[in-house]
PDB file of C-alpha atoms in Angstrom:
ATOM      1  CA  UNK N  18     198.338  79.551 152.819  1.00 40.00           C
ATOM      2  CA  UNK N  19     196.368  76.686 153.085  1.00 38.00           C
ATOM      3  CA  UNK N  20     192.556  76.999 153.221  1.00 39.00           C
ATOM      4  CA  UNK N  21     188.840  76.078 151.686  1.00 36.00           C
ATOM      5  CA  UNK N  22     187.381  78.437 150.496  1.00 36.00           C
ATOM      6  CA  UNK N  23     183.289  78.931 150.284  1.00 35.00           C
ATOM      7  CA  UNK N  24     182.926  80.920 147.162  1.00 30.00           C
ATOM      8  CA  UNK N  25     181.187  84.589 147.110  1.00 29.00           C
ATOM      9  CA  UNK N  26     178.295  85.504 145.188  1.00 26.00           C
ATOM     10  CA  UNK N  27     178.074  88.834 146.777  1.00 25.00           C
ATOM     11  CA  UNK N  28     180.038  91.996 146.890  1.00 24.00           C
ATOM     12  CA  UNK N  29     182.416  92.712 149.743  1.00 23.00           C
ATOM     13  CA  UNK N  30     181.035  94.446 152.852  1.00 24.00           C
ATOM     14  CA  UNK N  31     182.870  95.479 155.795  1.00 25.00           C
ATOM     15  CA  UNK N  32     181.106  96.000 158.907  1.00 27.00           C
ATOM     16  CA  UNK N  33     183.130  97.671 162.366  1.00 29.00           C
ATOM     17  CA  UNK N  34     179.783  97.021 164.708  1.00 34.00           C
ATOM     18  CA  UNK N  35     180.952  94.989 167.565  1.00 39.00           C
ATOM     19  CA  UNK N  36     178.458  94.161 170.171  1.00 36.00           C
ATOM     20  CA  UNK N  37     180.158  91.570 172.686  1.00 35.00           C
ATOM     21  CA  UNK N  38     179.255  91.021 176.194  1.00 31.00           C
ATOM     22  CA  UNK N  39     181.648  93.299 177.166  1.00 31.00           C
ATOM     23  CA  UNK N  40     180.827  96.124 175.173  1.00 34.00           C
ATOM     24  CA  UNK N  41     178.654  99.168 176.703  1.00 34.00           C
ATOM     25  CA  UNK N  42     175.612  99.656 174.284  1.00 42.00           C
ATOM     26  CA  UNK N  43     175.857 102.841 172.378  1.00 39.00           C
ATOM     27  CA  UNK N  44     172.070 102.837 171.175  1.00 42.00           C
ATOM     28  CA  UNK N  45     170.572 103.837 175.279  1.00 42.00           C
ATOM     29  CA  UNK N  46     168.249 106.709 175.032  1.00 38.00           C
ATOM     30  CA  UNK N  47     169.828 107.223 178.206  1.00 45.00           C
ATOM     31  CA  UNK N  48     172.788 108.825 179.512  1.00 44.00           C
ATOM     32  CA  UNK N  49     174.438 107.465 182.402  1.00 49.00           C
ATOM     33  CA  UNK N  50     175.971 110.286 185.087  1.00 54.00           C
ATOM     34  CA  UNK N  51     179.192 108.159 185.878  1.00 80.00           C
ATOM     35  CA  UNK N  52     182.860 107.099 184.654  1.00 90.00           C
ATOM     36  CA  UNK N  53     183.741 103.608 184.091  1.00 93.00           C
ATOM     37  CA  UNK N  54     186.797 101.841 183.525  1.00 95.00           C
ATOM     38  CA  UNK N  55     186.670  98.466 182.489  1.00 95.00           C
ATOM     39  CA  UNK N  56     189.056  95.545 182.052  1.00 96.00           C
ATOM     40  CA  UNK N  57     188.053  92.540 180.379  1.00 93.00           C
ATOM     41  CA  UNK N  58     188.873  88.836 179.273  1.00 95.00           C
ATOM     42  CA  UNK N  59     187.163  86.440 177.164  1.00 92.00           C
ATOM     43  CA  UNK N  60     187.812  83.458 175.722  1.00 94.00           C
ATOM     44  CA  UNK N  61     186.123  80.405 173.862  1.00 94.00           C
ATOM     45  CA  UNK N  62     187.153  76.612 173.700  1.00 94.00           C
ATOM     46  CA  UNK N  63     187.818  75.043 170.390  1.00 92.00           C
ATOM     47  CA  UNK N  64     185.347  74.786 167.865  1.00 93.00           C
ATOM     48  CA  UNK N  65     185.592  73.186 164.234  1.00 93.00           C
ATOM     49  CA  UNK N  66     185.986  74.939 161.064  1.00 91.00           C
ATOM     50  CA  UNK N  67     183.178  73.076 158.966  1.00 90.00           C
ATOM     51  CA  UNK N  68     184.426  71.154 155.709  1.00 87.00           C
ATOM     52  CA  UNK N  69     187.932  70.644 157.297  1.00 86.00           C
ATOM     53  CA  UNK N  70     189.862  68.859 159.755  1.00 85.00           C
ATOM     54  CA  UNK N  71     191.025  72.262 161.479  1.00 88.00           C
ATOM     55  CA  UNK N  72     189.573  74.173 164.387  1.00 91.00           C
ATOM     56  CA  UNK N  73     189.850  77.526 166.232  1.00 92.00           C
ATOM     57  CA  UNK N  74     189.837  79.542 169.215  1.00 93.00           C
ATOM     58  CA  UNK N  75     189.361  83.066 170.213  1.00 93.00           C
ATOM     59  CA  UNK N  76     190.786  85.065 173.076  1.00 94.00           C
ATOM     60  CA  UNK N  77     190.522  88.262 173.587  1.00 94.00           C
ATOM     61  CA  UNK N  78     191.493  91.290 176.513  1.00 94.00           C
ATOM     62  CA  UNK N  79     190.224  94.855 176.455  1.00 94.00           C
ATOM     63  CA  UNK N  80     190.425  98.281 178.298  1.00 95.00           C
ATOM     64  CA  UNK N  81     188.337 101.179 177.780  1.00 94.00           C
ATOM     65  CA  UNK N  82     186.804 104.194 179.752  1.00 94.00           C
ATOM     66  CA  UNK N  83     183.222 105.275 179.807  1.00 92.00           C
ATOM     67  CA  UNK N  84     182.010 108.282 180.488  1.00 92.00           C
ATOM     68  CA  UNK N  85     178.705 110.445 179.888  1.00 89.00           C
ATOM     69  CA  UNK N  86     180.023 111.752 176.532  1.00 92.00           C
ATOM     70  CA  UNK N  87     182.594 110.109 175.459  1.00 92.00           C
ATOM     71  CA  UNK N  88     184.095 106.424 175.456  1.00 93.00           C
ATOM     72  CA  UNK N  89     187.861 105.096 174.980  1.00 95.00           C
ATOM     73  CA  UNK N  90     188.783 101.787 174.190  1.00 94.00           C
ATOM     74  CA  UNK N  91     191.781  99.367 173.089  1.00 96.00           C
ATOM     75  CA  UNK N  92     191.260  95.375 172.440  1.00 95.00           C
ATOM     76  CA  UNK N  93     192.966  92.758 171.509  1.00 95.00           C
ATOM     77  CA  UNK N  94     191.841  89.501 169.553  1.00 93.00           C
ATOM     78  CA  UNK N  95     194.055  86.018 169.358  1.00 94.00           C
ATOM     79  CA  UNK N  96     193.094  83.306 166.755  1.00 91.00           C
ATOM     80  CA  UNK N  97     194.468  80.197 167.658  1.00 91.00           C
ATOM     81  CA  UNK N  98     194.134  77.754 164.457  1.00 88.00           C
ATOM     82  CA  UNK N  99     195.265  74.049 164.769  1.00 85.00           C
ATOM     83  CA  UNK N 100     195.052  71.150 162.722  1.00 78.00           C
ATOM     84  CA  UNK N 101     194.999  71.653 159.021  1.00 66.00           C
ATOM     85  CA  UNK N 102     193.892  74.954 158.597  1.00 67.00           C
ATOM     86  CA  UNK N 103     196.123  78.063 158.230  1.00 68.00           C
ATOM     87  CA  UNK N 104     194.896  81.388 157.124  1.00 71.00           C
ATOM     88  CA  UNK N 105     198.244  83.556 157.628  1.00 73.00           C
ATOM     89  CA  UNK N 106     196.966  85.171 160.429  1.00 81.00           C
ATOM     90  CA  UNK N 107     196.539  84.875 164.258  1.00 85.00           C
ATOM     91  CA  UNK N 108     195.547  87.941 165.767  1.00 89.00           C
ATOM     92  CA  UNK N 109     193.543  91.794 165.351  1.00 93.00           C
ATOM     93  CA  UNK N 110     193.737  94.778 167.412  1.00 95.00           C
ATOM     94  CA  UNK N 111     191.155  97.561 168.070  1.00 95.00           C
ATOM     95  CA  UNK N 112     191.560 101.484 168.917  1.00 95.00           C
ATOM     96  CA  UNK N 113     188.219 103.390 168.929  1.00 94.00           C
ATOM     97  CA  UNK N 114     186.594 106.777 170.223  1.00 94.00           C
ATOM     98  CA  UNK N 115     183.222 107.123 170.520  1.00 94.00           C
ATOM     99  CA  UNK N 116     181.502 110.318 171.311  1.00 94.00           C
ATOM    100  CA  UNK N 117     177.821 110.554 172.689  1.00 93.00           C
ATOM    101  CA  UNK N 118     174.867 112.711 173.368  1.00 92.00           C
ATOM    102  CA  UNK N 119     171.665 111.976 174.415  1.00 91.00           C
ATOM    103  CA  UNK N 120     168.747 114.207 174.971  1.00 92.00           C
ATOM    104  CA  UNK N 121     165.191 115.326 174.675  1.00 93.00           C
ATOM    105  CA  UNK N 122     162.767 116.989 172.647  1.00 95.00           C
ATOM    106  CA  UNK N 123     159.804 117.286 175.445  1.00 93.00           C
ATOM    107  CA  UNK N 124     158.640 114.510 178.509  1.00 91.00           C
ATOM    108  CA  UNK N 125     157.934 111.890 175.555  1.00 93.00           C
ATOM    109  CA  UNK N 126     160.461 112.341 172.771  1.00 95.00           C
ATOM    110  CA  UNK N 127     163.894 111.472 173.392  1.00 94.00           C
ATOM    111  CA  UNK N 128     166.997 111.379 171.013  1.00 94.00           C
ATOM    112  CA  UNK N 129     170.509 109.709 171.016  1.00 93.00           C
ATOM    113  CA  UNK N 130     173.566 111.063 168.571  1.00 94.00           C
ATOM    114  CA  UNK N 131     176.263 109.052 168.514  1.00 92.00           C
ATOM    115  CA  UNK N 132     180.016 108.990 166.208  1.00 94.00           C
ATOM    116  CA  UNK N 133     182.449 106.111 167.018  1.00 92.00           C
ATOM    117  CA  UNK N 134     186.278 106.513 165.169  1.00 94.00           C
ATOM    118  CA  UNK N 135     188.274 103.659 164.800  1.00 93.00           C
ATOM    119  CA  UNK N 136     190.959 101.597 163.622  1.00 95.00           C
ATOM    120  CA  UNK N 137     190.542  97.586 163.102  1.00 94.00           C
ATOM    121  CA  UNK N 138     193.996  96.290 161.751  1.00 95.00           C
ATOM    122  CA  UNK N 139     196.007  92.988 162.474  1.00 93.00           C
ATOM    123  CA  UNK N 140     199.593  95.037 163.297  1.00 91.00           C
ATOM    124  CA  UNK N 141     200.824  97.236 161.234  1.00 90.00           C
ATOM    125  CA  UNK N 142     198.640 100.556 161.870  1.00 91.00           C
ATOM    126  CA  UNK N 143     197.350 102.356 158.453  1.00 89.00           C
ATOM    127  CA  UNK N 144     194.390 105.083 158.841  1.00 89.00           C
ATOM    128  CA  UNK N 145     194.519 105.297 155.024  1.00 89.00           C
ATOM    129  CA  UNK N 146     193.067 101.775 155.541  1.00 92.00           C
ATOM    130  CA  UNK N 147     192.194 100.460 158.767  1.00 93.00           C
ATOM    131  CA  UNK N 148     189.956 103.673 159.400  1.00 91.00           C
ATOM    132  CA  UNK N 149     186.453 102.992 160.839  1.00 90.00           C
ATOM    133  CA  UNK N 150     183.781 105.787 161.301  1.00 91.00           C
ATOM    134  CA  UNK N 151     180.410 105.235 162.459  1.00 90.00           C
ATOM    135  CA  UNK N 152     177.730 107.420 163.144  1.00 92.00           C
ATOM    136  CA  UNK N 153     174.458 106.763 164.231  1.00 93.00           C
ATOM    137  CA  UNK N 154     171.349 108.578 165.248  1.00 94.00           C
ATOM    138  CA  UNK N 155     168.319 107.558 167.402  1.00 94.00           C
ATOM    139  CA  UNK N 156     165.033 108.891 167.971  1.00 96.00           C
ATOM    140  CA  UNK N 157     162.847 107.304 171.255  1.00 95.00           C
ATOM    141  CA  UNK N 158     159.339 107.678 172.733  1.00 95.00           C
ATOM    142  CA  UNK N 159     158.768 106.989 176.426  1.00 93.00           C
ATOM    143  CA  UNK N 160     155.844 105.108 177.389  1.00 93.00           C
ATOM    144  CA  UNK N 161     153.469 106.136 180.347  1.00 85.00           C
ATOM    145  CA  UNK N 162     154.653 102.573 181.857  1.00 84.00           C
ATOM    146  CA  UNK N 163     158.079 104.239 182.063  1.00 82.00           C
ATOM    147  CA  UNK N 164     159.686 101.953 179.023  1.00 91.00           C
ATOM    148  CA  UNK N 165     161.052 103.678 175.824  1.00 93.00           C
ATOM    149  CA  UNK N 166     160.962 102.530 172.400  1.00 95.00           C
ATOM    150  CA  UNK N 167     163.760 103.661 169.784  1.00 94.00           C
ATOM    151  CA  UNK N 168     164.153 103.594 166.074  1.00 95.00           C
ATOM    152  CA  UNK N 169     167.624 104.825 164.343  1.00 94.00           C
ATOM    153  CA  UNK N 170     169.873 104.190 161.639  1.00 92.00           C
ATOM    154  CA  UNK N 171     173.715 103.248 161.561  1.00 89.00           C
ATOM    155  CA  UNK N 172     176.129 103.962 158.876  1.00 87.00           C
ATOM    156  CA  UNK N 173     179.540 102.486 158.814  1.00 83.00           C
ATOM    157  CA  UNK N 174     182.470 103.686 156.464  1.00 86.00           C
ATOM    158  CA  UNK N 175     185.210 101.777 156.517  1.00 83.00           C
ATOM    159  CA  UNK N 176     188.380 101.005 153.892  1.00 80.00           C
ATOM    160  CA  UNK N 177     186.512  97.491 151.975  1.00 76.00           C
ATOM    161  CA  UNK N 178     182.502  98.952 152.135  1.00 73.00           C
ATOM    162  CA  UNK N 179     180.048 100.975 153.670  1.00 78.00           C
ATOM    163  CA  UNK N 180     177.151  99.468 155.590  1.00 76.00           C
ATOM    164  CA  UNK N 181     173.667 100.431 156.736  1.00 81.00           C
ATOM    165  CA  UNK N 182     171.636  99.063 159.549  1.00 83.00           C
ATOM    166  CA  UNK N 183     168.569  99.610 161.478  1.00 88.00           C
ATOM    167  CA  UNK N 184     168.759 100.600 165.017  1.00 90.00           C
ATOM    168  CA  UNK N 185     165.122  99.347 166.638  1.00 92.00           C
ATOM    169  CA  UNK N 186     163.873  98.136 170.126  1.00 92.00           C
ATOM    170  CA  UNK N 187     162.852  98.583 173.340  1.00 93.00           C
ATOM    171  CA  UNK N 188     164.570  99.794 176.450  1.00 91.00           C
ATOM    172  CA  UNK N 189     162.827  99.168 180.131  1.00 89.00           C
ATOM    173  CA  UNK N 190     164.356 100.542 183.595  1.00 84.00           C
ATOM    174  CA  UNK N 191     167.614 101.797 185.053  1.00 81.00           C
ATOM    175  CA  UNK N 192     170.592  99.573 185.291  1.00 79.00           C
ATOM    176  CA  UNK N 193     171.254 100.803 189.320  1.00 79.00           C
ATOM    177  CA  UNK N 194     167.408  99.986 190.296  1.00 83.00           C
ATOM    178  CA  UNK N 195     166.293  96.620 191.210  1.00 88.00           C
ATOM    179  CA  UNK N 196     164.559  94.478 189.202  1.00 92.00           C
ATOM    180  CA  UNK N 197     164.201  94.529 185.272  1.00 92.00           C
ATOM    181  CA  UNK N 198     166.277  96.894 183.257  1.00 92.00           C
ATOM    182  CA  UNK N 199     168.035  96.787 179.508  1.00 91.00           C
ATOM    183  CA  UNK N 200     167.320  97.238 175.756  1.00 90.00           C
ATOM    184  CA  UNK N 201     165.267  94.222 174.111  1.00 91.00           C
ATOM    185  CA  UNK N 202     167.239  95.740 170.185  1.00 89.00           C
ATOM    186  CA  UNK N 203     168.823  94.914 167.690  1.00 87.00           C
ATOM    187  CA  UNK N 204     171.507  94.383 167.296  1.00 85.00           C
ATOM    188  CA  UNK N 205     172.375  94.123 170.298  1.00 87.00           C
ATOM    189  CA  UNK N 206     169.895  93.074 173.410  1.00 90.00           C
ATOM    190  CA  UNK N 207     170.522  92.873 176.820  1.00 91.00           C
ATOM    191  CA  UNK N 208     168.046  92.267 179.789  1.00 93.00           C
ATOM    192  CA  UNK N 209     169.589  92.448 183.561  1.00 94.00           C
ATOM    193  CA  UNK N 210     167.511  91.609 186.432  1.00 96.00           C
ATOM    194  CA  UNK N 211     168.909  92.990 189.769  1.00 95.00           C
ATOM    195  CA  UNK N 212     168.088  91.689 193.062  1.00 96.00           C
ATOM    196  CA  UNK N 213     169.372  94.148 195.743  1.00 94.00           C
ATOM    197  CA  UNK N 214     172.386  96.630 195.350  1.00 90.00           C
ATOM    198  CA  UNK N 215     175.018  93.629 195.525  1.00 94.00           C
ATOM    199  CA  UNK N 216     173.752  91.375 192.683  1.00 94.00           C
ATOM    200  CA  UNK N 217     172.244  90.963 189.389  1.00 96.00           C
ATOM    201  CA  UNK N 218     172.129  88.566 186.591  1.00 97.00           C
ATOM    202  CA  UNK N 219     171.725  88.776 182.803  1.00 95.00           C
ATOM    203  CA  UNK N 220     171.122  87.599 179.327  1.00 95.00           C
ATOM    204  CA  UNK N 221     172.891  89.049 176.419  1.00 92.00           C
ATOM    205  CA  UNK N 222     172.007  88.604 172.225  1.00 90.00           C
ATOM    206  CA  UNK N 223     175.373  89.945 170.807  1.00 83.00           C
ATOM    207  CA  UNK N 224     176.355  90.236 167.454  1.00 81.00           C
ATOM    208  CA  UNK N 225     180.007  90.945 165.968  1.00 84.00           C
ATOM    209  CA  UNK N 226     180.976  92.413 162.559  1.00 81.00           C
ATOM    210  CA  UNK N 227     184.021  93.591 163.085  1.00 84.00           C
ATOM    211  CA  UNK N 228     186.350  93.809 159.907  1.00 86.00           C
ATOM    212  CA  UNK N 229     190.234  94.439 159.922  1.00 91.00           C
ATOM    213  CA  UNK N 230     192.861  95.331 157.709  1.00 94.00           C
ATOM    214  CA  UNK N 231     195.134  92.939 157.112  1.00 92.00           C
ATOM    215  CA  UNK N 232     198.582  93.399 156.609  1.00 92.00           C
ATOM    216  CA  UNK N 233     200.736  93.321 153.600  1.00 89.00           C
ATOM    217  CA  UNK N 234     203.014  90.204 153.213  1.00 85.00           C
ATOM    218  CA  UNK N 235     204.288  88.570 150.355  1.00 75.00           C
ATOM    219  CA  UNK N 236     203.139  84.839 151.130  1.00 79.00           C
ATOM    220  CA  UNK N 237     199.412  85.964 151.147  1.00 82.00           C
ATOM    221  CA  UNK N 238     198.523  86.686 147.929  1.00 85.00           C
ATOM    222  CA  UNK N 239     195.578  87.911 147.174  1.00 87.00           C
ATOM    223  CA  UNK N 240     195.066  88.157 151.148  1.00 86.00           C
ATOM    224  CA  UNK N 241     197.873  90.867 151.510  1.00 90.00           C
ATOM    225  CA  UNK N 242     196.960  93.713 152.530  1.00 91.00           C
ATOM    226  CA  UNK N 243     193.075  92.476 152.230  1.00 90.00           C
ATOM    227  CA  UNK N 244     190.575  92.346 155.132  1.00 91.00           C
ATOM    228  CA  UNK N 245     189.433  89.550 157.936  1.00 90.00           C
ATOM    229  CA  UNK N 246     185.408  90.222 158.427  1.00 87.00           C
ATOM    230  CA  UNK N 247     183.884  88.400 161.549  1.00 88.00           C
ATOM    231  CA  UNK N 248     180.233  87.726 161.260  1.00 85.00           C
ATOM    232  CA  UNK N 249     179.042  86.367 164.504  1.00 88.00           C
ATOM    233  CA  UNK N 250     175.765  86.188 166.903  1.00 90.00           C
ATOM    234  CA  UNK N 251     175.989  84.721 170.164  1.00 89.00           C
ATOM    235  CA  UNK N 252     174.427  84.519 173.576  1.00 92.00           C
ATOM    236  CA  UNK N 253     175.478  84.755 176.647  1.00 93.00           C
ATOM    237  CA  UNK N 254     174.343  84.291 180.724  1.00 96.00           C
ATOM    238  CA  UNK N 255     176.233  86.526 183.648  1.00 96.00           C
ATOM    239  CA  UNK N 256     176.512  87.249 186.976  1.00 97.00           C
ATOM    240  CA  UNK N 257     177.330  90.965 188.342  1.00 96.00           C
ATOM    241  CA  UNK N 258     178.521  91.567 191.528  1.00 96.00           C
ATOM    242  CA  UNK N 259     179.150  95.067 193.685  1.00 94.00           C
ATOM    243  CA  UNK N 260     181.376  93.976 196.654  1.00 94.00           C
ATOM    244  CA  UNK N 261     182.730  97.665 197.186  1.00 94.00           C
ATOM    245  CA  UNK N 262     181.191 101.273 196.354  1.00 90.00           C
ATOM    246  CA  UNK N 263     183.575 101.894 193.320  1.00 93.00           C
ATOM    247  CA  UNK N 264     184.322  97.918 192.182  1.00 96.00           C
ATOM    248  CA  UNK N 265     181.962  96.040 190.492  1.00 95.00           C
ATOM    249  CA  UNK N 266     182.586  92.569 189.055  1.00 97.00           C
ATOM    250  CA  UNK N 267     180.735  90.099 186.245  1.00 96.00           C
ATOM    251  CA  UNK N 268     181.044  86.906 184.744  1.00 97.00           C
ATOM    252  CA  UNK N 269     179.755  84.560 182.853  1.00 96.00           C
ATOM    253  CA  UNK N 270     178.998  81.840 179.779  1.00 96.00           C
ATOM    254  CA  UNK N 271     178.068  82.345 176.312  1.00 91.00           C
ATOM    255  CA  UNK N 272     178.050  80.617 173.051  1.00 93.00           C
ATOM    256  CA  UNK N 273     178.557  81.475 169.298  1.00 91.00           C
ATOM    257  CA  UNK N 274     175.887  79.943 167.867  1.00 88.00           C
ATOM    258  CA  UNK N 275     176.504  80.841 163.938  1.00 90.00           C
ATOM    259  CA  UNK N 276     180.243  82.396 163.359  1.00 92.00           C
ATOM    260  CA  UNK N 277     181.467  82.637 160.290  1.00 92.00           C
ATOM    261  CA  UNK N 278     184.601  84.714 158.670  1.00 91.00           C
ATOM    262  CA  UNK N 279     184.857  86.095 155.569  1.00 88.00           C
ATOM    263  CA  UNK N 280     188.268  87.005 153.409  1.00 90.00           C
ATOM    264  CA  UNK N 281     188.539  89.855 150.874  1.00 89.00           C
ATOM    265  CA  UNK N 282     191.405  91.141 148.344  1.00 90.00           C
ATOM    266  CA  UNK N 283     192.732  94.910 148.979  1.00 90.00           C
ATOM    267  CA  UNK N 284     190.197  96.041 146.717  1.00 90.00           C
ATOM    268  CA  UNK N 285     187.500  95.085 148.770  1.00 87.00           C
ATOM    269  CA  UNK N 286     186.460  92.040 146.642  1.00 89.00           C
ATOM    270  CA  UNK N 287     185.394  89.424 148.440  1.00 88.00           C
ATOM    271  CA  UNK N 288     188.023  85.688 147.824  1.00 89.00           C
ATOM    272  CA  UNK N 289     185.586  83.319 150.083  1.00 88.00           C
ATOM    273  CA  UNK N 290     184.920  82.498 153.894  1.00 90.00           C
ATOM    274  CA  UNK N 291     184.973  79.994 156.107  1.00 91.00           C
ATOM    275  CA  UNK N 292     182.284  79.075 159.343  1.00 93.00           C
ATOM    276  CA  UNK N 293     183.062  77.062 162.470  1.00 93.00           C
ATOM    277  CA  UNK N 294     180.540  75.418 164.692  1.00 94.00           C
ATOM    278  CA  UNK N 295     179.148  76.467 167.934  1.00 93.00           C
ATOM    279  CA  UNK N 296     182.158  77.873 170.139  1.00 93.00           C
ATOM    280  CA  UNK N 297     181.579  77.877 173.815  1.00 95.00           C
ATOM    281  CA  UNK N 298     183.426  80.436 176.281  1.00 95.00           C
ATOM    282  CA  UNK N 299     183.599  82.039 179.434  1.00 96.00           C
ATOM    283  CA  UNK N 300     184.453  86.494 179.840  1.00 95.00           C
ATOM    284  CA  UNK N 301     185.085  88.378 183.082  1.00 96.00           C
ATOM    285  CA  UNK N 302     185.514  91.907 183.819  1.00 95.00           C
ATOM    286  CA  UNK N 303     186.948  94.004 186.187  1.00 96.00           C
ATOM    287  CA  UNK N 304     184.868  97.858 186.361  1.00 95.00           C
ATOM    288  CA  UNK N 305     185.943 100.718 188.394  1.00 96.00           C
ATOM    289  CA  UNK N 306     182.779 103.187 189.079  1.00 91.00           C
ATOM    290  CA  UNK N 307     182.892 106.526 189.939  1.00 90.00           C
TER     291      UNK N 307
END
């Protein structure tokens, strides 16, 4: 395995939170009455690893089903390394459940409970290692102008480290109604303005930290059976279209502006990372809507 290595000052930790453009934000205040199933593609162009003469690029297809409680998904992720770079490994798979509630405490205090399972691995399946469990927990106020504000915590536990992070923002409208609607958050925002029951456009702030288990080869070494962390924020423009009743389609650009991966032992000790420059890509999705 040839690679250069930034060295790590900090402990390891592992982070399953992935927000994409894709994904279906599990921090609303707000429970949607309706089943979707979603397929989706997205993909970026090359980009340069920094401090090498490599460079990479990401595809990745997805399925999952949405529903008022409870969420199913599967996804897929190809690395594509060329040039000099080779870090023994080219691809990650996802399997999570997420189950949901949201409700209220009177007209003006809302709450959202949330608990995702998962497994993040590269092939070879292992609960004992790839496991992922998330649970969150949100409390919101709604405004006299109709908006809601939100403040929660997430915790994920995972096989390298647990993490911790704040849940705050601001959510504004319905999704269905025209004009503005979305979460203004972190970490994940998304504003959508619609313009009549056929189209709408968007903006997206996403943010990845997904970690997977990698698997256990003897050409690795210290990287066997270690973990692949990506740390990425992004941005991203689309287009959403409802042609039929039950079919919607969306599409659009978006960049990684700062996208870096980071490499750990078995133990959960962090070996080093490696960042590329601004990738550039394209998604679509295909949504069935009952």
């Amino acid at each position: 395995m040839a690679a250069k290595f930034q060295s790590a000052k900090v402990g390891a930790a592992a982070l399953a939170l992935g927000m994409t453009l894709m994904g279906i934000s599990a921090l609303s205040t707000e429970a949607a009455a309706r089943v979707m199933i979603n397929a989706d593609f997205f993909g970026t162009g090359d980009s340069d690893i920094k401090d090498s003469k490599g460079d990479l690029n990401t595809k990745a297809y997805g399925i999952n089903v949405n529903t008022t409680y409870f969420s199913l998904g599967a996804k897929r992720t190809d690395y594509d390394f060329s040039g000099e770079e080779d870090f023994g490994f080219d691809g990650a798979n996802t399997l999570y459940g997420d189950l949901h509630y949201n409700g209220s405490f009177s007209n003006n205090l809302t709450y959202s409970l949330g608990l995702t399972l998962g497994a993040l691995y590269e092939s070879e399946l292992d609960l004992g290692d790839s496991y992922s469990v998330s649970p969150r927990a949100v409390l919101g106020y709604r405004f006299t102008n109709g908006m809601t504000g939100f403040l929660g915590a997430y915790v994920n536990l995972n096989g390298a480290d647990n993490v911790y992070l704040p849940i705050i923002g601001l959510k504004l409208g319905a999704e269905k109604d025209q004009g503005w609607s979305g979460s203004i958050a972190y970490p994940a925002t998304r504003v959508q303005y619609r313009f009549n029951s056929f189209w709408a456009a968007d903006a997206t702030f996403l943010t990845v930290r997904d970690t997977f288990h990698l698997d256990e080869q003897n050409d690795r070494g210290e990287l066997s059976d270690g973990y692949l962390r990506e740390k990425s924020y992004g941005m991203g423009l689309g287009v959403t279209i409802n042609p039929l009743t039950h079919l919607q389609l969306s599409a659009g650009l978006f960049s990684y502006f700062d996208r870096e991966f980071e490499l750990y032992d078995k133990d959960g000790d962090e070996l080093g990372s490696f960042e590329t420059d601004p990738a550039y890509g394209a998604y679509v999705r295909g949504s069935l809507v009952f």
